[in-house]
Structures are given as C-alpha cells and as structure tokens.
Short mmCIF file of N, CA, C and O in Angstrom, two decimals:
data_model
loop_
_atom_site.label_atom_id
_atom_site.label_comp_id
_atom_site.label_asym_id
_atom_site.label_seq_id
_atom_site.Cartn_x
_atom_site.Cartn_y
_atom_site.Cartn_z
N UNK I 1 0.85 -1.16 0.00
CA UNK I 1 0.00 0.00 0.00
C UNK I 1 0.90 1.24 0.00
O UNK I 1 1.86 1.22 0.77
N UNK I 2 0.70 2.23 -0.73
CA UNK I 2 1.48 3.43 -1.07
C UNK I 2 1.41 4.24 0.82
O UNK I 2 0.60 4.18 1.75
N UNK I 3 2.73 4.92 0.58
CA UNK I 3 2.58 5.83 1.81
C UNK I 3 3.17 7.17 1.38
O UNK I 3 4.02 7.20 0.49
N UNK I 4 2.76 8.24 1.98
CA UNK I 4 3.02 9.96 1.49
C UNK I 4 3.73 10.38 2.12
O UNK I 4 3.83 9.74 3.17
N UNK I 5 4.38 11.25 2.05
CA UNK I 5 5.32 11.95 3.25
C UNK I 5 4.87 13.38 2.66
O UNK I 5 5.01 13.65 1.47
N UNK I 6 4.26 14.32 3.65
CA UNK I 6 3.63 15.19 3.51
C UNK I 6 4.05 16.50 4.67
O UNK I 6 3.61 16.62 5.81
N UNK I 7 5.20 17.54 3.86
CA UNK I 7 5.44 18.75 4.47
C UNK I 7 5.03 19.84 4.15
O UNK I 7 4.66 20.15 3.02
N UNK I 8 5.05 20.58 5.13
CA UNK I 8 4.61 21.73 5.12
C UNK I 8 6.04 22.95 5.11
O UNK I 8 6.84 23.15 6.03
N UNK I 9 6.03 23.32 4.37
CA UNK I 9 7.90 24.06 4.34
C UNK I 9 7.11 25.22 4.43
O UNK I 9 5.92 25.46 4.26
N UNK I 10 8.62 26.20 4.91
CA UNK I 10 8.94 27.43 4.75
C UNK I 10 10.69 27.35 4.33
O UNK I 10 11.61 26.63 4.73
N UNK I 11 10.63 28.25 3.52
CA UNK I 11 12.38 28.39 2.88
C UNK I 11 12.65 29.41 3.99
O UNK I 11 11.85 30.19 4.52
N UNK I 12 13.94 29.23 4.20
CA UNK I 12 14.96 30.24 5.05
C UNK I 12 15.72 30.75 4.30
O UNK I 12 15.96 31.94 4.48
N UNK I 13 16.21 30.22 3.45
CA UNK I 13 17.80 30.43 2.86
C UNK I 13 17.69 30.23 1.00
O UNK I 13 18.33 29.40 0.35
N UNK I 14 16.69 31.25 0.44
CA UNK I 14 16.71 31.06 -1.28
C UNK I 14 18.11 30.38 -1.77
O UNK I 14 18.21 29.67 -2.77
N UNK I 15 18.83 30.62 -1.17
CA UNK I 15 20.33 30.61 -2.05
C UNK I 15 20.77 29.64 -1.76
O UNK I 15 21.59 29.32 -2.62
N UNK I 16 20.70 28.83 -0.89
CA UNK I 16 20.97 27.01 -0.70
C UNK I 16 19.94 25.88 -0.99
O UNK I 16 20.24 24.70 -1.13
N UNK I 17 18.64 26.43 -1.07
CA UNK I 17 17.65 25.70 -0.95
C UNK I 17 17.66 24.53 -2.55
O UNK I 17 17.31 23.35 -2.63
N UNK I 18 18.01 25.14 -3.26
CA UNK I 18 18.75 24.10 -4.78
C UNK I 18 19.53 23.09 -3.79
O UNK I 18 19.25 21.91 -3.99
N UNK I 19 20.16 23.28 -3.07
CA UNK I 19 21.30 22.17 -2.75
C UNK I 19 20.50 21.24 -2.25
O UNK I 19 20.50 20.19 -2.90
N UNK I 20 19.71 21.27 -1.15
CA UNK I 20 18.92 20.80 -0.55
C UNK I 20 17.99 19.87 -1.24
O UNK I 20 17.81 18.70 -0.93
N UNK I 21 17.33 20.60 -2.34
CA UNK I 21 16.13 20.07 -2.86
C UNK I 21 16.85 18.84 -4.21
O UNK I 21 16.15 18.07 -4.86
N UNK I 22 18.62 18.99 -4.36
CA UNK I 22 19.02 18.03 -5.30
C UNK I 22 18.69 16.34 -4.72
O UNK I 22 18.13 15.27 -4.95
N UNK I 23 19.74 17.30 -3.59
CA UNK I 23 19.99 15.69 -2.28
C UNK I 23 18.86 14.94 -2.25
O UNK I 23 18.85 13.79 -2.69
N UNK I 24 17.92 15.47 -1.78
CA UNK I 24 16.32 15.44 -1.34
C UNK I 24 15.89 14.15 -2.89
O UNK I 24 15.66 12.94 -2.95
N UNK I 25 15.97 15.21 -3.83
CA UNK I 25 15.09 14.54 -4.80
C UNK I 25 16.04 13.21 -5.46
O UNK I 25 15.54 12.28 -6.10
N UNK I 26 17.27 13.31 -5.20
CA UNK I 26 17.96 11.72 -5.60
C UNK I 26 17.88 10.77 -4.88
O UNK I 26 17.87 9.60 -5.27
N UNK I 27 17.79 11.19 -3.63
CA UNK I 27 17.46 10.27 -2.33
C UNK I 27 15.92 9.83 -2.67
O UNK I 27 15.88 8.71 -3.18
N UNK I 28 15.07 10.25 -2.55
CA UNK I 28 13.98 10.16 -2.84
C UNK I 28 13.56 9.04 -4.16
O UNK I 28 12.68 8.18 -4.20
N UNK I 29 14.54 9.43 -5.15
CA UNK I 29 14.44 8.73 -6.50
C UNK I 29 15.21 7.20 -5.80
O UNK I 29 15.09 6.27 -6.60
N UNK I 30 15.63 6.98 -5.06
CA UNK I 30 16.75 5.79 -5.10
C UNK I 30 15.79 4.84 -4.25
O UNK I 30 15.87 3.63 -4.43
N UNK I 31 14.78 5.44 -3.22
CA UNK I 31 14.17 4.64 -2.21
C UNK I 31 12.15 4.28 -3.09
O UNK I 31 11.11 3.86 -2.58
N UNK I 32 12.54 4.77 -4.62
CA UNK I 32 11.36 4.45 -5.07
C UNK I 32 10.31 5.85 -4.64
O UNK I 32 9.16 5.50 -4.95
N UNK I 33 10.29 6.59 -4.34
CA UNK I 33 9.61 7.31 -4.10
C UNK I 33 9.85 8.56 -5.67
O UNK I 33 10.81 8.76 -6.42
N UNK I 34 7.99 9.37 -5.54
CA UNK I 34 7.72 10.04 -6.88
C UNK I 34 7.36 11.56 -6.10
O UNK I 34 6.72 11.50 -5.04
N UNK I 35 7.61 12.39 -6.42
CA UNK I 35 6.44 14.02 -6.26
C UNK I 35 5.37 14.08 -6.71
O UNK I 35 5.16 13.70 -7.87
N UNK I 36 4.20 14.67 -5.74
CA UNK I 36 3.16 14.23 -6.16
C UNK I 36 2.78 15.91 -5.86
O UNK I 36 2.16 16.41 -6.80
N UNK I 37 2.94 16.45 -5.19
CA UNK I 37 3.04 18.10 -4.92
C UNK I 37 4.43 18.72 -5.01
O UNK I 37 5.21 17.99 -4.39
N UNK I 38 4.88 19.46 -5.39
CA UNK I 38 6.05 20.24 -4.80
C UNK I 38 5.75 21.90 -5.22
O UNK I 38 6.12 22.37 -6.30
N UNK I 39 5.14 22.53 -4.37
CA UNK I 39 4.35 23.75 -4.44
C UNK I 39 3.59 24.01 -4.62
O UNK I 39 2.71 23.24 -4.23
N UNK I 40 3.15 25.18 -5.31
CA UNK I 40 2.24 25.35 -6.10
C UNK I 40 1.28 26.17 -5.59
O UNK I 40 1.09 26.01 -4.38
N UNK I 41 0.63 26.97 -6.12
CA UNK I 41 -0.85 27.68 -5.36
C UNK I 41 -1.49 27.12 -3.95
O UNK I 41 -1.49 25.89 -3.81
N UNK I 42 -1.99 27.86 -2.99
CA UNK I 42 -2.36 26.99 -2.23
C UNK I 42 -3.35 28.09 -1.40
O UNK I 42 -3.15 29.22 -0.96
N UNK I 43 -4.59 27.12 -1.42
CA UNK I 43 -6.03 28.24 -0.84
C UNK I 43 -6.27 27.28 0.10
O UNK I 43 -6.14 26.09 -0.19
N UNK I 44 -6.64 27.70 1.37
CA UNK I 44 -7.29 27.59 2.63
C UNK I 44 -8.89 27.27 2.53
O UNK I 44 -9.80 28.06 2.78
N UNK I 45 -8.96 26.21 2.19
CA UNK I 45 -11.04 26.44 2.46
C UNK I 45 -11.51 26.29 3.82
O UNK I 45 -12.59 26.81 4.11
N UNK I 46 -10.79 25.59 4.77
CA UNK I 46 -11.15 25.30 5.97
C UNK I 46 -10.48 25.49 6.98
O UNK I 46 -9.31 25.11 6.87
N UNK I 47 -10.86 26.11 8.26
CA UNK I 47 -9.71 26.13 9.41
C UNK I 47 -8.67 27.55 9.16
O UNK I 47 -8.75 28.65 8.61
N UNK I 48 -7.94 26.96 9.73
CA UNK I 48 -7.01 28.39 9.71
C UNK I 48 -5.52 27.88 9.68
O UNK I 48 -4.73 28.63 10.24
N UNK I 49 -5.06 26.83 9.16
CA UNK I 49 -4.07 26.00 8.58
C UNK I 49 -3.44 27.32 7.18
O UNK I 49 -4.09 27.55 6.16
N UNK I 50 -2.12 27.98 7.50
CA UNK I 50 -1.81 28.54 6.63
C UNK I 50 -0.35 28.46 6.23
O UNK I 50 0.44 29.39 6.26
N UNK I 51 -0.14 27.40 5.89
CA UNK I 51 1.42 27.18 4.89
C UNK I 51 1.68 27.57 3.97
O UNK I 51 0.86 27.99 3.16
N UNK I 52 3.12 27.56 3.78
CA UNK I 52 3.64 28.72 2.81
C UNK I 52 3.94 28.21 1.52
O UNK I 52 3.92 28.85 0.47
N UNK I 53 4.34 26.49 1.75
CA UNK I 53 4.51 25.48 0.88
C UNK I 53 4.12 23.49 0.78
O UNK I 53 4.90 23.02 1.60
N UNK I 54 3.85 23.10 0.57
CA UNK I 54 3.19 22.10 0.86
C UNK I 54 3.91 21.05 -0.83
O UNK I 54 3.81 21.22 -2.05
N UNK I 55 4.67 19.86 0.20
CA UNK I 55 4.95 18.98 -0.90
C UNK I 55 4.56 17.50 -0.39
O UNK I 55 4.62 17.05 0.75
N UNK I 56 4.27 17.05 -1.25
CA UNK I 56 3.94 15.60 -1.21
C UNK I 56 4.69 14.53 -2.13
O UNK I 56 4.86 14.64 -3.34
N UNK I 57 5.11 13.49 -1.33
CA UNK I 57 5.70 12.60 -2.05
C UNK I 57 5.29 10.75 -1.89
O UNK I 57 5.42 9.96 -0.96
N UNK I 58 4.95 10.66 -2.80
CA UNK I 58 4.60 9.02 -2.54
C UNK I 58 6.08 7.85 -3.07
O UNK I 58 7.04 7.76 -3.84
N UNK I 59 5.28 7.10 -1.88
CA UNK I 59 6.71 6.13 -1.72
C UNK I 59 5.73 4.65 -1.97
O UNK I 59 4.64 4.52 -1.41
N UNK I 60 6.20 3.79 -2.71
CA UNK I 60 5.25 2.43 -2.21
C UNK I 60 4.50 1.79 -1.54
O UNK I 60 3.42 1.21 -1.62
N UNK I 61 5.81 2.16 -0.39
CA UNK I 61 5.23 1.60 1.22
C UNK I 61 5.58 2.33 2.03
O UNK I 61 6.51 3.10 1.80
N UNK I 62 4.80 2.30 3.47
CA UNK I 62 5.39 3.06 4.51
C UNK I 62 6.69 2.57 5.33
O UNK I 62 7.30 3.07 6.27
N UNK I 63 6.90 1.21 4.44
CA UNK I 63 8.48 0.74 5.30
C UNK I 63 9.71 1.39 3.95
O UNK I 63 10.74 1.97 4.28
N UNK I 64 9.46 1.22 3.00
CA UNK I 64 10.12 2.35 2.26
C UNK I 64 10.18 3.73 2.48
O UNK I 64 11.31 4.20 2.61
N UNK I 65 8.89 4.72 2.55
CA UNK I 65 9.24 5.92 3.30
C UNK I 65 10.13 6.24 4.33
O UNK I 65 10.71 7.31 4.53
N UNK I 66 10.18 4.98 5.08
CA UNK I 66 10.71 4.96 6.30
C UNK I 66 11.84 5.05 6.18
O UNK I 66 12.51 5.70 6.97
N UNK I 67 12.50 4.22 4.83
CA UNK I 67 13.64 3.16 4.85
C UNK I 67 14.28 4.75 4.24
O UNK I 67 15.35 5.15 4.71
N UNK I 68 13.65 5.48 3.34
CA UNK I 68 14.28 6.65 3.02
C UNK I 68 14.82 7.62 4.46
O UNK I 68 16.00 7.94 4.63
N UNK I 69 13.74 7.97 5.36
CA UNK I 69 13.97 9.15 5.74
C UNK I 69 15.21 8.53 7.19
O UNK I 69 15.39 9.40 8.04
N UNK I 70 15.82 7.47 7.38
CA UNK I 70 16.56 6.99 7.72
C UNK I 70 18.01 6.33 6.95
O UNK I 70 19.07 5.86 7.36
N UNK I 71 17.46 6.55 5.81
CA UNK I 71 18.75 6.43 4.87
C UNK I 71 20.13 7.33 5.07
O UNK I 71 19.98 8.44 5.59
N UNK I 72 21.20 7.00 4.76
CA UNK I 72 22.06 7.85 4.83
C UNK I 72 22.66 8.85 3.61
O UNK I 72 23.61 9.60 3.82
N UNK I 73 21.81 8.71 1.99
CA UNK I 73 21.45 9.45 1.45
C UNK I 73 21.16 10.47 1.64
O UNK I 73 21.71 11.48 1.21
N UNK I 74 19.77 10.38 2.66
CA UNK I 74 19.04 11.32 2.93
C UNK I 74 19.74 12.27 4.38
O UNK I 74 19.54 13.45 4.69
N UNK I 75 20.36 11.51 4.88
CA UNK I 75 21.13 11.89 6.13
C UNK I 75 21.95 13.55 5.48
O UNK I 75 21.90 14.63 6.07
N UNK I 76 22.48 13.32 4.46
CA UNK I 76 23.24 14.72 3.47
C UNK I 76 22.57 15.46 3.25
O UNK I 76 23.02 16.60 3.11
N UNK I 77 21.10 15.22 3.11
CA UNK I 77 20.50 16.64 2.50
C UNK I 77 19.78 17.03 4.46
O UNK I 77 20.15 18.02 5.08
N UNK I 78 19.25 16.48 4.77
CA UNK I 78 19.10 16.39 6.32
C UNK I 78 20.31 17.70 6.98
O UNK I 78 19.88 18.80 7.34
N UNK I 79 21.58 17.41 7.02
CA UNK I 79 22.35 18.27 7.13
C UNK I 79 22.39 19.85 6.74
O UNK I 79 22.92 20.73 7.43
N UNK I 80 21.75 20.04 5.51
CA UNK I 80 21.62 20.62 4.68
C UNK I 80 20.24 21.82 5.16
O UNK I 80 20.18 22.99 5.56
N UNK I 81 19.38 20.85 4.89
CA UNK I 81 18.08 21.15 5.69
C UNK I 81 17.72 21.83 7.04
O UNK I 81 16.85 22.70 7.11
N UNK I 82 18.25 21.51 7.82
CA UNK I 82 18.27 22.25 9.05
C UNK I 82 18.78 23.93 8.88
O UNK I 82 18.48 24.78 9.71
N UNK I 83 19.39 24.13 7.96
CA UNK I 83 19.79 25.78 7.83
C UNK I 83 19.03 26.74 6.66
O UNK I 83 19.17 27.95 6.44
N UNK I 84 18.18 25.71 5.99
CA UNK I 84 17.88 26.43 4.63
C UNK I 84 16.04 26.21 4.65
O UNK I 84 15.18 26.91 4.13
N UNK I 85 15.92 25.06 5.40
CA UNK I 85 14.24 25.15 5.33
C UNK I 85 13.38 24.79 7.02
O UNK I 85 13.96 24.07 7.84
N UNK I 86 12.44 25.20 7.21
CA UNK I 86 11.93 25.48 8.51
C UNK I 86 10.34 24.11 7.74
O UNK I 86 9.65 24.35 6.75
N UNK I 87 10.26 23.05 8.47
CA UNK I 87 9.34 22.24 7.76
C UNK I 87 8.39 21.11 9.12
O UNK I 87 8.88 20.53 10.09
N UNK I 88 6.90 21.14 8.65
CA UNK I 88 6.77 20.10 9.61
C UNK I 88 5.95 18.78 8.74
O UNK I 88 5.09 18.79 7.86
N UNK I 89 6.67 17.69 9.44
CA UNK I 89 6.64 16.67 8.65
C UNK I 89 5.91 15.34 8.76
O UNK I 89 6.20 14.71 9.77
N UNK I 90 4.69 14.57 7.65
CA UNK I 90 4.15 13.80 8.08
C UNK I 90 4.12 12.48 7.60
O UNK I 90 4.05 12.53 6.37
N UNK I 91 4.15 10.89 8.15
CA UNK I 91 3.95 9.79 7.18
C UNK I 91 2.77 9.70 7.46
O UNK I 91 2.29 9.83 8.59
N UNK I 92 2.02 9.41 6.19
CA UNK I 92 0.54 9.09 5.86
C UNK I 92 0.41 7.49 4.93
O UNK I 92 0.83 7.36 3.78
N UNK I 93 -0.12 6.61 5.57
CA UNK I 93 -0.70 5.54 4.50
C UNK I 93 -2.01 5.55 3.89
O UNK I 93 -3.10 5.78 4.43
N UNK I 94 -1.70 5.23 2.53
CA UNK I 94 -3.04 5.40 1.63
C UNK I 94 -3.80 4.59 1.97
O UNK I 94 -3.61 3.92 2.98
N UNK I 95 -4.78 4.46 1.24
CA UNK I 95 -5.83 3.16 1.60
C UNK I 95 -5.57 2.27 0.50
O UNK I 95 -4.78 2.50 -0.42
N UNK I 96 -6.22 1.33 0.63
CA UNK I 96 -6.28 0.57 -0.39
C UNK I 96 -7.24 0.45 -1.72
O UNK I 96 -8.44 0.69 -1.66
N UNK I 97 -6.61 0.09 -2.84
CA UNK I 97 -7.40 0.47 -4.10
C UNK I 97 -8.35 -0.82 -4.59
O UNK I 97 -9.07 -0.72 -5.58
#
C-alpha cells in the first residue's frame, strides 16, 4: 500500500535551498519514491491552517518511506536542511485500491 510523506515548508535560505532540494530529490528517487506536490498555489477552504509550501511525495510503502527518511542518502540533504528550510513533517498511508 502506497505511503506519502507530507510537508509543510517554509524556505529560510533562497540561495541554498537548490542544494537541498538536489539531495532530497535523488534520495527520494533511489528509495522508489515520486512528487506528487512540490508547491504550487495553495487556498485555505477550511480552518485556519496557513502554509507557505506544501509537498507531497509518494513512496510504495510506509516501510520504504521509512527506509528513506533513515537512509544515509538522505542523512546529506538532512544536514543541509536544518539551515535552509523550517518544515513540519508527516507519514501518511493510503488506503487501499
């Protein structure tokens, strides 16, 4: 069953945030995982939930998501991350089709 990893960003740092988002997206590519959001317009219909950026990424499984965000791939852009983006972060499993 597919699982999402679903943040909510704010950029800190325009001028590193390329570095970040390379690491990010090869790591990502290596553990099977696709973009399913990465920005884009974003309207509020409900609540008072107001992010600045919102990306979504599907991974197969939630032991793959996993297996990524514990990878040591991902450990480099992680490094990276902590100075250039301010983010809160979620695993979600889909349902079944």
């Amino acid at each position: 069953m597919a699982a999402y990893v679903i943040s909510d960003v704010e950029v800190l740092d325009e001028g590193r945030i390329a570095t970040y988002r390379s690491l990010a997206q090869e790591s990502i590519a290596k553990y099977g995982g696709r973009y399913i959001v990465r920005g884009g317009a974003i309207a509020t219909v409900e609540g008072d939930w107001a992010p600045k950026a919102i990306v979504i990424v599907e991974f197969p499984t939630m032991a793959k998501a996993r297996e990524w965000y514990t990878s040591a791939e991902y450990a480099e852009a992680l490094k990276v991350r902590q100075s250039v983006l301010r983010r809160s972060l979620l695993f979600v499993e889909g349902v079944p089709t």
